[in-house]
Amino acid sequence: MQPICDRELHEECGVFGVVGVPDAANLTYYGLHSLQHRGQEGCGIVSVSKEGAMRRVRGEGLVTEEAKLANLAGDMAIGHVRYSTAGGGGTENIQPFLFHHNTGDFALAQNGNIVNADLLRNYLENKGSLFQSTSDSEVFAHLIKKEERNHNRPRIYSIIEALN
């Protein structure tokens, strides 16, 4: 057995989400604060109000600006702290991503790398997709919405197909 010689930190983002909790964005804020060792390039939160409206705050750097949470009402929220392993830096790559679509808005945060993201991005751009970031995670959102067979079914079916 070889001794472990690698003593460097290997952060790769952090994701936190809650459902059915009053003031969910506030709890998500504290969850992200406890996860910020996983990524310190940026952080974001998306909340969902009782009416279904989604709101987002995001910024570069550490989880520090609790004052911005006042606009994030609702009992459901997801948050993300970023350590870039794919795509570049900058605000446009900070998750959660928030997408508006005529079939319903949705937010997306993920931790990991999509290994064939470049191939998929080229495929989607050739089909008309326009990307707003260089993050591989945005590719996943486009795949969810490009799956035409499942537009009239619950979104979970499009997510499953996109994962394939």
mmCIF file of C-alpha atoms in Angstrom:
data_model
loop_
_atom_site.group_PDB
_atom_site.id
_atom_site.type_symbol
_atom_site.label_atom_id
_atom_site.label_comp_id
_atom_site.label_asym_id
_atom_site.label_seq_id
_atom_site.Cartn_x
_atom_site.Cartn_y
_atom_site.Cartn_z
ATOM 1 C CA MET A 1 0.000 0.000 0.000
ATOM 2 C CA GLN A 2 1.371 3.399 -0.980
ATOM 3 C CA PRO A 3 1.168 6.350 1.412
ATOM 4 C CA ILE A 4 -1.032 9.270 0.373
ATOM 5 C CA CYS A 5 1.329 12.046 -0.675
ATOM 6 C CA ASP A 6 -1.218 14.480 -2.059
ATOM 7 C CA ARG A 7 -1.918 17.064 0.643
ATOM 8 C CA GLU A 8 -3.667 19.668 -1.547
ATOM 9 C CA LEU A 9 -7.334 20.567 -1.264
ATOM 10 C CA HIS A 10 -9.497 19.404 -4.156
ATOM 11 C CA GLU A 11 -12.698 21.416 -3.913
ATOM 12 C CA GLU A 12 -15.287 20.869 -6.596
ATOM 13 C CA CYS A 13 -18.333 23.023 -5.840
ATOM 14 C CA GLY A 14 -21.058 22.583 -3.288
ATOM 15 C CA VAL A 15 -24.813 22.309 -3.741
ATOM 16 C CA PHE A 16 -27.480 22.881 -1.103
ATOM 17 C CA GLY A 17 -31.254 22.763 -1.445
ATOM 18 C CA VAL A 18 -34.368 22.838 0.706
ATOM 19 C CA VAL A 19 -38.077 22.284 0.077
ATOM 20 C CA GLY A 20 -40.992 23.079 2.354
ATOM 21 C CA VAL A 21 -39.046 25.318 4.729
ATOM 22 C CA PRO A 22 -40.212 28.869 5.516
ATOM 23 C CA ASP A 23 -37.623 31.420 4.417
ATOM 24 C CA ALA A 24 -35.759 28.737 2.443
ATOM 25 C CA ALA A 25 -33.223 31.157 0.961
ATOM 26 C CA ASN A 26 -32.000 32.091 4.435
ATOM 27 C CA LEU A 27 -31.407 28.442 5.365
ATOM 28 C CA THR A 28 -29.734 27.892 1.976
ATOM 29 C CA TYR A 29 -27.457 30.854 2.693
ATOM 30 C CA TYR A 30 -26.239 29.181 5.892
ATOM 31 C CA GLY A 31 -25.911 25.850 4.097
ATOM 32 C CA LEU A 32 -23.704 27.470 1.462
ATOM 33 C CA HIS A 33 -21.708 29.238 4.147
ATOM 34 C CA SER A 34 -20.896 25.854 5.653
ATOM 35 C CA LEU A 35 -19.959 24.526 2.196
ATOM 36 C CA GLN A 36 -17.839 27.441 1.007
ATOM 37 C CA HIS A 37 -14.667 25.410 1.549
ATOM 38 C CA ARG A 38 -15.888 23.499 -1.563
ATOM 39 C CA GLY A 39 -15.727 26.614 -3.751
ATOM 40 C CA GLN A 40 -14.837 30.234 -3.216
ATOM 41 C CA GLU A 41 -15.016 31.676 -6.734
ATOM 42 C CA GLY A 42 -18.683 32.576 -6.483
ATOM 43 C CA CYS A 43 -22.051 31.604 -5.081
ATOM 44 C CA GLY A 44 -25.715 31.883 -5.936
ATOM 45 C CA ILE A 45 -29.203 31.098 -4.684
ATOM 46 C CA VAL A 46 -32.510 30.666 -6.529
ATOM 47 C CA SER A 47 -35.741 30.691 -4.529
ATOM 48 C CA VAL A 48 -39.310 29.884 -5.544
ATOM 49 C CA SER A 49 -42.204 31.922 -4.146
ATOM 50 C CA LYS A 50 -45.649 30.510 -3.301
ATOM 51 C CA GLU A 51 -46.830 31.814 -6.670
ATOM 52 C CA GLY A 52 -44.049 29.928 -8.463
ATOM 53 C CA ALA A 53 -41.925 32.985 -9.302
ATOM 54 C CA MET A 54 -38.201 32.272 -9.278
ATOM 55 C CA ARG A 55 -35.675 34.839 -8.132
ATOM 56 C CA ARG A 56 -31.886 34.629 -8.115
ATOM 57 C CA VAL A 57 -28.922 36.319 -6.486
ATOM 58 C CA ARG A 58 -25.343 35.484 -7.345
ATOM 59 C CA GLY A 59 -21.938 37.012 -7.082
ATOM 60 C CA GLU A 60 -18.236 36.348 -7.214
ATOM 61 C CA GLY A 61 -16.307 35.539 -4.071
ATOM 62 C CA LEU A 62 -17.293 34.191 -0.690
ATOM 63 C CA VAL A 63 -20.764 33.687 0.772
ATOM 64 C CA THR A 64 -20.996 37.009 2.615
ATOM 65 C CA GLU A 65 -23.861 39.218 1.428
ATOM 66 C CA GLU A 66 -26.827 38.136 3.511
ATOM 67 C CA ALA A 67 -28.578 41.479 2.829
ATOM 68 C CA LYS A 68 -29.433 40.421 -0.748
ATOM 69 C CA LEU A 69 -31.676 37.621 0.567
ATOM 70 C CA ALA A 70 -34.602 39.977 1.239
ATOM 71 C CA ASN A 71 -35.791 39.536 -2.379
ATOM 72 C CA LEU A 72 -35.743 35.730 -2.181
ATOM 73 C CA ALA A 73 -39.095 34.841 -0.628
ATOM 74 C CA GLY A 74 -40.448 31.307 -0.665
ATOM 75 C CA ASP A 75 -40.268 27.880 0.914
ATOM 76 C CA MET A 76 -38.016 26.305 -1.729
ATOM 77 C CA ALA A 77 -34.449 27.217 -2.717
ATOM 78 C CA ILE A 78 -31.259 25.835 -4.210
ATOM 79 C CA GLY A 79 -27.776 27.219 -3.836
ATOM 80 C CA HIS A 80 -24.323 26.615 -5.261
ATOM 81 C CA VAL A 81 -20.758 27.569 -4.362
ATOM 82 C CA ARG A 82 -18.393 27.471 -7.330
ATOM 83 C CA TYR A 83 -14.964 26.036 -7.844
ATOM 84 C CA SER A 84 -14.470 25.998 -11.602
ATOM 85 C CA THR A 85 -13.365 22.707 -13.073
ATOM 86 C CA ALA A 86 -14.989 23.320 -16.467
ATOM 87 C CA GLY A 87 -15.728 26.610 -18.180
ATOM 88 C CA GLY A 88 -14.138 29.820 -17.070
ATOM 89 C CA GLY A 89 -14.613 32.279 -14.276
ATOM 90 C CA GLY A 90 -16.960 35.216 -14.247
ATOM 91 C CA THR A 91 -20.475 35.927 -13.058
ATOM 92 C CA GLU A 92 -22.108 34.275 -16.080
ATOM 93 C CA ASN A 93 -20.796 30.875 -14.924
ATOM 94 C CA ILE A 94 -22.065 31.125 -11.339
ATOM 95 C CA GLN A 95 -24.861 28.698 -10.585
ATOM 96 C CA PRO A 96 -27.675 28.081 -10.034
ATOM 97 C CA PHE A 97 -28.616 28.934 -13.579
ATOM 98 C CA LEU A 98 -32.130 30.289 -14.033
ATOM 99 C CA PHE A 99 -33.939 29.624 -17.305
ATOM 100 C CA HIS A 100 -37.203 31.104 -18.564
ATOM 101 C CA HIS A 101 -39.229 29.059 -21.024
ATOM 102 C CA ASN A 102 -42.796 29.016 -22.297
ATOM 103 C CA THR A 103 -43.265 25.551 -20.745
ATOM 104 C CA GLY A 104 -42.148 26.838 -17.338
ATOM 105 C CA ASP A 105 -39.120 28.338 -15.683
ATOM 106 C CA PHE A 106 -36.511 26.172 -14.020
ATOM 107 C CA ALA A 107 -33.255 26.491 -12.133
ATOM 108 C CA LEU A 108 -30.265 24.192 -12.328
ATOM 109 C CA ALA A 109 -27.257 23.607 -10.094
ATOM 110 C CA GLN A 110 -24.927 20.649 -10.420
ATOM 111 C CA ASN A 111 -21.643 19.445 -9.034
ATOM 112 C CA GLY A 112 -19.430 17.571 -11.433
ATOM 113 C CA ASN A 113 -18.161 17.616 -14.983
ATOM 114 C CA ILE A 114 -19.997 16.647 -18.141
ATOM 115 C CA VAL A 115 -17.227 14.798 -19.936
ATOM 116 C CA ASN A 116 -18.677 15.190 -23.442
ATOM 117 C CA ALA A 117 -19.816 18.804 -22.956
ATOM 118 C CA ASP A 118 -17.851 20.211 -25.907
ATOM 119 C CA LEU A 119 -19.341 17.674 -28.308
ATOM 120 C CA LEU A 120 -22.846 18.293 -26.950
ATOM 121 C CA ARG A 121 -22.405 22.081 -27.056
ATOM 122 C CA ASN A 122 -21.455 21.924 -30.749
ATOM 123 C CA TYR A 123 -24.433 19.660 -31.471
ATOM 124 C CA LEU A 124 -26.824 22.017 -29.649
ATOM 125 C CA GLU A 125 -25.404 25.161 -31.271
ATOM 126 C CA ASN A 126 -25.885 23.543 -34.686
ATOM 127 C CA LYS A 127 -29.542 22.985 -33.677
ATOM 128 C CA GLY A 128 -29.962 26.667 -32.752
ATOM 129 C CA SER A 129 -29.061 26.878 -29.064
ATOM 130 C CA LEU A 130 -27.483 30.094 -27.835
ATOM 131 C CA PHE A 131 -25.336 29.789 -24.730
ATOM 132 C CA GLN A 132 -24.934 32.486 -22.087
ATOM 133 C CA SER A 133 -21.973 30.919 -20.261
ATOM 134 C CA THR A 134 -18.979 28.683 -20.825
ATOM 135 C CA SER A 135 -20.084 26.267 -18.097
ATOM 136 C CA ASP A 136 -20.695 22.648 -19.027
ATOM 137 C CA SER A 137 -23.740 22.714 -16.728
ATOM 138 C CA GLU A 138 -25.623 24.968 -19.139
ATOM 139 C CA VAL A 139 -25.368 22.203 -21.741
ATOM 140 C CA PHE A 140 -27.534 20.041 -19.488
ATOM 141 C CA ALA A 141 -30.314 22.657 -19.396
ATOM 142 C CA HIS A 142 -30.346 22.880 -23.188
ATOM 143 C CA LEU A 143 -30.589 19.114 -23.444
ATOM 144 C CA ILE A 144 -33.581 19.139 -21.089
ATOM 145 C CA LYS A 145 -35.462 21.630 -23.259
ATOM 146 C CA LYS A 146 -34.424 20.117 -26.630
ATOM 147 C CA GLU A 147 -36.103 16.795 -25.826
ATOM 148 C CA GLU A 148 -39.312 17.270 -27.813
ATOM 149 C CA ARG A 149 -40.914 13.910 -27.076
ATOM 150 C CA ASN A 150 -41.542 14.848 -23.465
ATOM 151 C CA HIS A 151 -42.835 18.455 -23.624
ATOM 152 C CA ASN A 152 -46.354 17.443 -22.529
ATOM 153 C CA ARG A 153 -45.165 15.183 -19.701
ATOM 154 C CA PRO A 154 -43.684 16.110 -16.311
ATOM 155 C CA ARG A 155 -40.206 17.602 -16.634
ATOM 156 C CA ILE A 156 -38.599 14.602 -14.938
ATOM 157 C CA TYR A 157 -38.913 12.656 -18.209
ATOM 158 C CA SER A 158 -36.945 15.313 -20.089
ATOM 159 C CA ILE A 159 -34.313 15.303 -17.340
ATOM 160 C CA ILE A 160 -33.945 11.525 -17.575
ATOM 161 C CA GLU A 161 -33.591 11.715 -21.354
ATOM 162 C CA ALA A 162 -31.034 14.530 -21.072
ATOM 163 C CA LEU A 163 -28.987 12.471 -18.626
ATOM 164 C CA ASN A 164 -28.858 9.652 -21.156
#
